[in-house]
Short mmCIF file of C-alpha atoms in Angstrom, two decimals:
data_model
loop_
_atom_site.label_atom_id
_atom_site.label_comp_id
_atom_site.label_asym_id
_atom_site.label_seq_id
_atom_site.Cartn_x
_atom_site.Cartn_y
_atom_site.Cartn_z
CA MET F 22 83.93 144.92 14.42
CA GLN F 23 82.35 144.34 10.85
CA PHE F 24 81.49 141.34 8.80
CA ASP F 25 81.29 140.89 5.10
CA ASP F 26 77.49 141.75 4.08
CA ASN F 27 77.54 139.14 1.50
CA ALA F 28 79.22 136.32 3.46
CA ASN F 29 76.88 133.15 4.12
CA LEU F 30 76.66 132.31 7.63
CA ASP F 31 76.67 128.59 8.90
CA THR F 32 73.92 127.95 11.20
CA SER F 33 74.81 124.35 11.67
CA GLU F 34 77.46 125.39 14.23
CA VAL F 35 75.00 126.86 16.45
CA LYS F 36 72.29 124.94 18.16
CA ASP F 37 69.69 127.53 19.36
CA VAL F 38 67.54 126.38 22.12
CA ARG F 39 66.37 129.52 23.84
CA GLY F 40 62.94 129.24 25.46
CA SER F 41 63.34 125.28 25.57
CA ARG F 42 61.89 123.50 28.97
CA ILE F 43 64.40 121.21 30.16
CA PRO F 44 62.86 118.09 31.64
CA GLY F 45 64.21 116.32 34.63
CA GLY F 46 67.10 117.20 36.89
CA ARG F 47 68.18 120.25 38.93
CA ALA F 48 71.31 122.14 39.01
CA THR F 49 72.51 121.91 42.74
CA VAL F 50 73.62 125.54 43.05
CA GLY F 51 70.42 127.76 42.09
CA GLY F 52 70.16 131.42 40.56
CA GLY F 53 70.22 134.53 42.53
CA ILE F 54 73.27 136.63 43.79
CA VAL F 55 74.25 133.96 46.08
CA GLY F 56 74.33 131.20 43.55
CA LEU F 57 76.30 133.87 41.07
CA ILE F 58 78.95 134.59 43.07
CA ALA F 59 79.25 130.71 44.22
CA LEU F 60 79.52 129.99 40.57
CA ILE F 61 81.20 132.66 39.02
CA MET F 62 84.24 131.99 41.56
CA GLY F 63 84.58 128.68 40.56
CA LEU F 64 83.62 128.62 36.78
CA LEU F 65 82.98 131.97 34.89
CA PHE F 66 84.39 131.44 31.42
CA GLY F 67 85.32 127.97 32.55
CA VAL F 68 85.05 124.29 31.86
CA GLY F 69 82.24 121.77 32.46
CA PRO F 70 79.48 122.30 35.55
CA GLU F 71 80.55 119.00 36.93
CA GLN F 72 83.27 120.68 38.75
CA LEU F 73 80.75 122.24 40.73
CA GLY F 74 78.98 119.25 41.39
CA LEU F 75 75.79 120.04 39.11
CA THR F 76 73.52 117.13 38.52
CA GLU F 77 73.69 114.57 35.75
CA GLY F 78 71.49 115.73 32.88
CA ASN F 79 70.79 114.41 29.46
CA PRO F 80 73.76 114.79 26.90
CA GLU F 81 71.82 116.89 24.58
CA PRO F 82 69.54 120.01 25.51
CA ALA F 83 66.01 119.69 24.31
CA ALA F 84 64.61 122.34 22.06
CA THR F 85 61.11 123.19 21.62
CA SER F 86 60.05 123.71 17.94
CA SER F 87 59.42 127.41 18.57
CA SER F 88 63.06 128.09 19.43
CA ALA F 89 65.30 125.83 17.83
CA SER F 90 65.00 127.81 14.29
CA GLN F 91 65.42 131.31 15.64
CA VAL F 92 69.18 131.63 14.32
CA GLN F 93 68.60 129.57 11.42
CA GLN F 94 65.75 131.53 10.15
CA ALA F 95 67.38 134.97 11.02
CA CYS F 96 70.90 134.54 10.56
CA ARG F 97 71.63 133.99 6.78
CA THR F 98 74.29 136.56 5.99
CA GLY F 99 77.26 138.97 7.25
CA GLN F 100 74.56 141.53 6.92
CA ASP F 101 72.46 139.94 9.56
CA ALA F 102 75.66 139.60 11.76
CA ASN F 103 76.18 143.43 11.31
CA THR F 104 72.47 143.68 12.77
CA ARG F 105 71.78 141.14 15.20
CA GLU F 106 73.59 140.21 18.46
CA ASP F 107 72.61 136.24 17.81
CA CYS F 108 73.72 136.30 14.15
CA ARG F 109 76.78 138.43 15.56
CA LEU F 110 77.75 135.42 17.75
CA VAL F 111 77.05 132.73 14.85
CA ALA F 112 79.54 134.68 12.67
CA VAL F 113 82.15 134.81 15.32
CA VAL F 114 81.55 131.21 15.88
CA ASN F 115 82.25 130.55 12.01
CA SER F 116 85.23 132.68 12.22
CA THR F 117 86.81 131.11 15.09
CA GLN F 118 86.14 127.72 13.48
CA ASP F 119 87.50 128.48 10.26
CA PHE F 120 90.84 129.81 11.79
CA TRP F 121 91.38 126.66 13.98
CA LYS F 122 90.61 124.49 11.06
CA GLN F 123 93.22 126.22 8.89
CA GLU F 124 95.68 126.41 11.70
CA PHE F 125 95.24 122.65 12.62
CA GLN F 126 96.03 122.18 8.97
CA LYS F 127 99.11 124.20 8.82
CA ARG F 128 100.49 122.25 11.51
CA GLY F 129 99.42 118.76 10.36
CA GLY F 130 96.51 118.22 12.38
CA ARG F 131 92.96 117.84 12.13
CA TYR F 132 90.52 120.19 13.74
CA THR F 133 87.24 118.72 15.01
CA PRO F 134 84.48 121.18 15.01
CA ALA F 135 82.53 122.05 18.44
CA SER F 136 78.76 123.57 18.33
CA THR F 137 77.99 126.34 20.43
CA VAL F 138 74.25 126.05 22.18
CA PHE F 139 72.20 129.29 22.75
CA PHE F 140 70.21 128.63 25.89
CA THR F 141 68.15 130.52 28.35
CA GLY F 142 67.70 129.64 32.32
CA ARG F 143 69.21 126.43 32.41
CA VAL F 144 70.36 123.56 29.85
CA ASN F 145 71.20 119.89 29.94
CA THR F 146 74.82 119.14 29.13
CA ALA F 147 76.84 115.86 29.08
CA CYS F 148 78.60 117.61 31.89
CA GLY F 149 75.54 118.18 34.15
CA VAL F 150 72.72 120.46 34.29
CA ALA F 151 73.77 124.08 34.26
CA THR F 152 71.91 127.16 35.10
CA SER F 153 72.64 130.52 33.60
CA ALA F 154 74.49 131.64 36.68
CA VAL F 155 77.18 129.41 35.85
CA GLY F 156 78.11 131.98 32.71
CA PRO F 157 79.94 130.71 29.41
CA PHE F 158 81.19 127.30 29.63
CA TYR F 159 82.82 124.56 27.64
CA CYS F 160 81.65 120.98 28.12
CA PRO F 161 84.60 118.85 27.03
CA SER F 162 82.11 115.80 27.45
CA ASP F 163 80.21 116.70 24.74
CA ARG F 164 82.69 119.29 22.91
CA GLN F 165 80.12 121.93 22.79
CA VAL F 166 79.93 125.66 23.99
CA TYR F 167 77.38 126.94 25.97
CA LEU F 168 76.09 130.82 25.89
CA ASP F 169 73.05 132.32 27.80
CA LEU F 170 73.19 135.57 25.83
CA GLY F 171 71.65 137.43 28.81
CA PHE F 172 75.38 137.11 30.45
CA PHE F 173 76.40 139.85 28.08
CA GLU F 174 74.56 142.34 29.73
CA GLU F 175 75.75 141.25 33.18
CA LEU F 176 79.23 141.33 31.77
CA ARG F 177 78.80 145.09 31.78
CA THR F 178 76.46 145.80 34.70
CA LYS F 179 77.53 143.35 37.30
CA PHE F 180 81.15 143.19 36.36
CA GLY F 181 81.82 146.51 34.91
CA ALA F 182 83.23 145.85 31.56
CA THR F 183 82.51 148.36 29.08
CA GLY F 184 81.02 145.61 26.58
CA GLY F 185 80.48 145.92 23.08
CA PRO F 186 80.57 143.30 20.23
CA PHE F 187 84.15 142.57 20.53
CA ALA F 188 84.04 141.80 24.27
CA GLN F 189 81.42 139.13 23.38
CA ALA F 190 83.89 137.83 20.43
CA TYR F 191 86.35 137.32 22.98
CA ILE F 192 84.18 135.18 25.67
CA VAL F 193 83.21 132.90 22.72
CA ALA F 194 86.94 132.71 21.19
CA HIS F 195 87.94 132.02 24.96
CA GLU F 196 85.27 128.96 25.17
CA TYR F 197 87.03 127.69 21.72
CA GLY F 198 90.32 128.19 23.29
CA HIS F 199 89.13 125.47 25.81
CA HIS F 200 88.19 123.47 22.87
CA ILE F 201 91.62 123.80 21.41
CA GLN F 202 92.88 122.55 24.66
CA ASN F 203 90.57 119.55 24.83
CA LEU F 204 91.97 118.49 21.23
CA THR F 205 95.34 119.02 22.08
CA GLY F 206 95.38 117.39 25.44
CA THR F 207 96.05 120.12 27.61
CA LEU F 208 92.85 120.77 29.19
CA GLN F 209 92.95 117.73 31.67
CA ARG F 210 95.98 119.55 33.23
CA ALA F 211 92.77 121.78 34.92
CA GLN F 212 91.36 118.68 36.63
CA ASP F 213 93.71 118.20 39.38
CA GLY F 214 91.35 119.97 41.86
CA ARG F 215 93.82 122.41 42.85
CA GLN F 216 93.29 126.13 43.26
CA GLY F 217 95.57 129.23 43.58
CA ALA F 218 97.46 131.67 41.63
CA ASN F 219 100.08 128.99 40.31
CA SER F 220 97.80 126.42 39.92
CA ASN F 221 96.98 124.46 36.44
CA ALA F 222 93.43 125.89 36.64
CA VAL F 223 94.71 129.20 36.19
CA LYS F 224 97.34 128.17 33.63
CA VAL F 225 94.73 126.54 31.42
CA GLU F 226 92.47 129.55 31.68
CA LEU F 227 95.22 131.97 30.85
CA GLN F 228 96.11 129.86 27.81
CA ALA F 229 92.59 130.02 26.79
CA ASP F 230 92.64 134.10 26.82
CA CYS F 231 96.03 133.62 24.61
CA TYR F 232 94.40 131.57 21.91
CA ALA F 233 91.24 134.28 21.71
CA GLY F 234 94.03 136.74 21.22
CA VAL F 235 95.58 134.38 18.48
CA TRP F 236 92.24 133.97 16.78
CA ALA F 237 91.67 137.98 17.02
CA HIS F 238 95.26 138.48 15.43
CA ASN F 239 94.13 136.59 12.40
CA ALA F 240 90.13 137.06 12.22
CA THR F 241 90.67 139.75 9.48
CA ARG F 242 92.77 137.71 7.22
CA THR F 243 91.01 134.27 7.56
CA PRO F 244 89.30 132.85 4.51
CA ASP F 245 85.88 131.87 4.89
CA GLU F 246 85.35 128.42 3.13
CA SER F 247 82.05 129.90 1.50
CA THR F 248 83.47 133.04 -0.11
CA GLY F 249 87.18 132.84 -0.12
CA ARG F 250 87.08 136.17 1.91
CA PRO F 251 87.61 136.66 5.16
CA LEU F 252 84.08 136.99 7.12
CA ILE F 253 85.33 139.63 9.36
CA THR F 254 86.45 142.75 7.67
CA SER F 255 87.70 145.00 10.14
CA LEU F 256 88.78 144.84 13.74
CA THR F 257 89.65 148.36 15.46
CA ASP F 258 91.80 149.12 18.17
CA ALA F 259 88.73 150.12 20.11
CA ASP F 260 87.45 146.51 19.83
CA ILE F 261 90.92 145.08 20.94
CA GLN F 262 90.47 147.56 23.95
CA ASP F 263 86.89 146.01 24.72
CA GLY F 264 88.43 142.57 24.52
CA LEU F 265 91.03 143.52 27.01
CA ASP F 266 88.74 145.10 29.29
CA ALA F 267 86.56 142.31 29.26
CA ALA F 268 89.38 139.77 30.03
CA ALA F 269 90.27 142.38 33.06
CA ALA F 270 86.62 142.38 34.34
CA VAL F 271 86.90 138.75 34.97
CA GLY F 272 90.11 138.45 36.64
CA ASP F 273 89.77 136.67 40.07
CA ASP F 274 91.10 139.56 42.17
CA ARG F 275 88.60 141.85 40.52
CA ILE F 276 85.54 139.33 41.03
CA GLN F 277 86.81 138.77 44.73
CA GLU F 278 87.33 142.37 45.60
CA LYS F 279 83.80 143.16 44.10
CA PHE F 280 81.85 140.45 45.74
CA GLN F 281 83.77 139.35 49.04
CA GLY F 282 85.64 142.59 49.68
CA ARG F 283 89.01 140.83 49.92
CA VAL F 284 91.48 139.10 47.41
CA THR F 285 92.29 135.72 48.02
CA PRO F 286 95.00 134.16 45.52
CA GLU F 287 95.03 130.99 47.22
CA SER F 288 91.70 130.17 45.79
CA TRP F 289 91.92 131.71 42.38
CA THR F 290 90.94 129.66 39.27
CA HIS F 291 91.21 132.02 36.56
CA GLY F 292 94.06 134.53 37.34
CA SER F 293 94.25 138.19 37.85
CA ALA F 294 93.00 140.82 35.73
CA GLU F 295 96.48 141.95 34.72
CA GLN F 296 97.08 138.19 33.85
CA ARG F 297 94.19 137.59 31.70
CA ARG F 298 94.54 141.12 29.93
CA GLN F 299 98.39 139.97 29.56
CA TRP F 300 97.76 136.72 27.96
CA PHE F 301 95.13 137.74 25.87
CA TYR F 302 97.46 140.57 24.53
CA GLN F 303 100.40 138.23 24.09
CA GLY F 304 98.10 136.04 21.73
CA TYR F 305 97.03 139.12 19.62
CA ARG F 306 100.38 140.65 19.39
CA THR F 307 102.32 137.44 18.38
CA GLY F 308 99.12 135.62 16.33
CA ASP F 309 100.96 132.16 17.17
CA MET F 310 99.47 129.72 19.32
CA ALA F 311 103.16 128.50 20.06
CA GLN F 312 103.65 131.72 22.35
CA CYS F 313 100.40 130.50 24.53
CA ASN F 314 102.48 128.10 26.52
CA THR F 315 101.32 129.49 30.06
CA PHE F 316 102.83 126.12 31.73
CA ARG F 317 106.53 127.35 31.44
#
């Protein structure tokens, strides 16, 4: 996965609050392996910590002056994205939003951007206070994606994914898939409280995987507004395999087998490893969001 060295990164799309102290409130589910298992079973790569009954918090994370400018100072060009993880994620956010803005325009709609928040430990959101154990998530109430970058190492060490830059990109693109669902009105289908292999919760997650694949299909041909050239210059077959592997690693059946020793499809919220792979590849193969109807 390579970026245009001469492209300008738009750091305004990312809020960096790593190292901040979050005043007030606490998550009702703590860290550690017990909290981790409880949270990942319900939310990994999901939507809003309010689904897990986390306490209410301030709608915006509070940043310290020492942390808030990390990406603004360090992430200026595509060359930075080729050498730093946080800058790479800024570039992925830029590319993802470039694509969806243009896609909405083609379809006669208007795309509303969503910020990504980098945090460590815990963070206040309009959906409640979340800890790092929640994993990456999208909060529909404030239309922001939340990432603790430490999760990417856990994806490899705890969940057995091969990792790699595009595995990280897949995660970001999946969360922006939830933002697309929020804008198009399909996200609310997951709010009926039901679980299981055929639930709307699973169908929403699989559609977000498909949308991530749609972006990946188009990433190397989506012009960046600042240069008129694609921000991402190359994606290899190995990159896509890393994305497919990451999708499978967080399938409900894989996680249940690993952490509880048995598979219980009636409690699924995200879909099986094979389903997640299948729908990411469906989006990547077709490059067409219309082919991502998981509700049929």
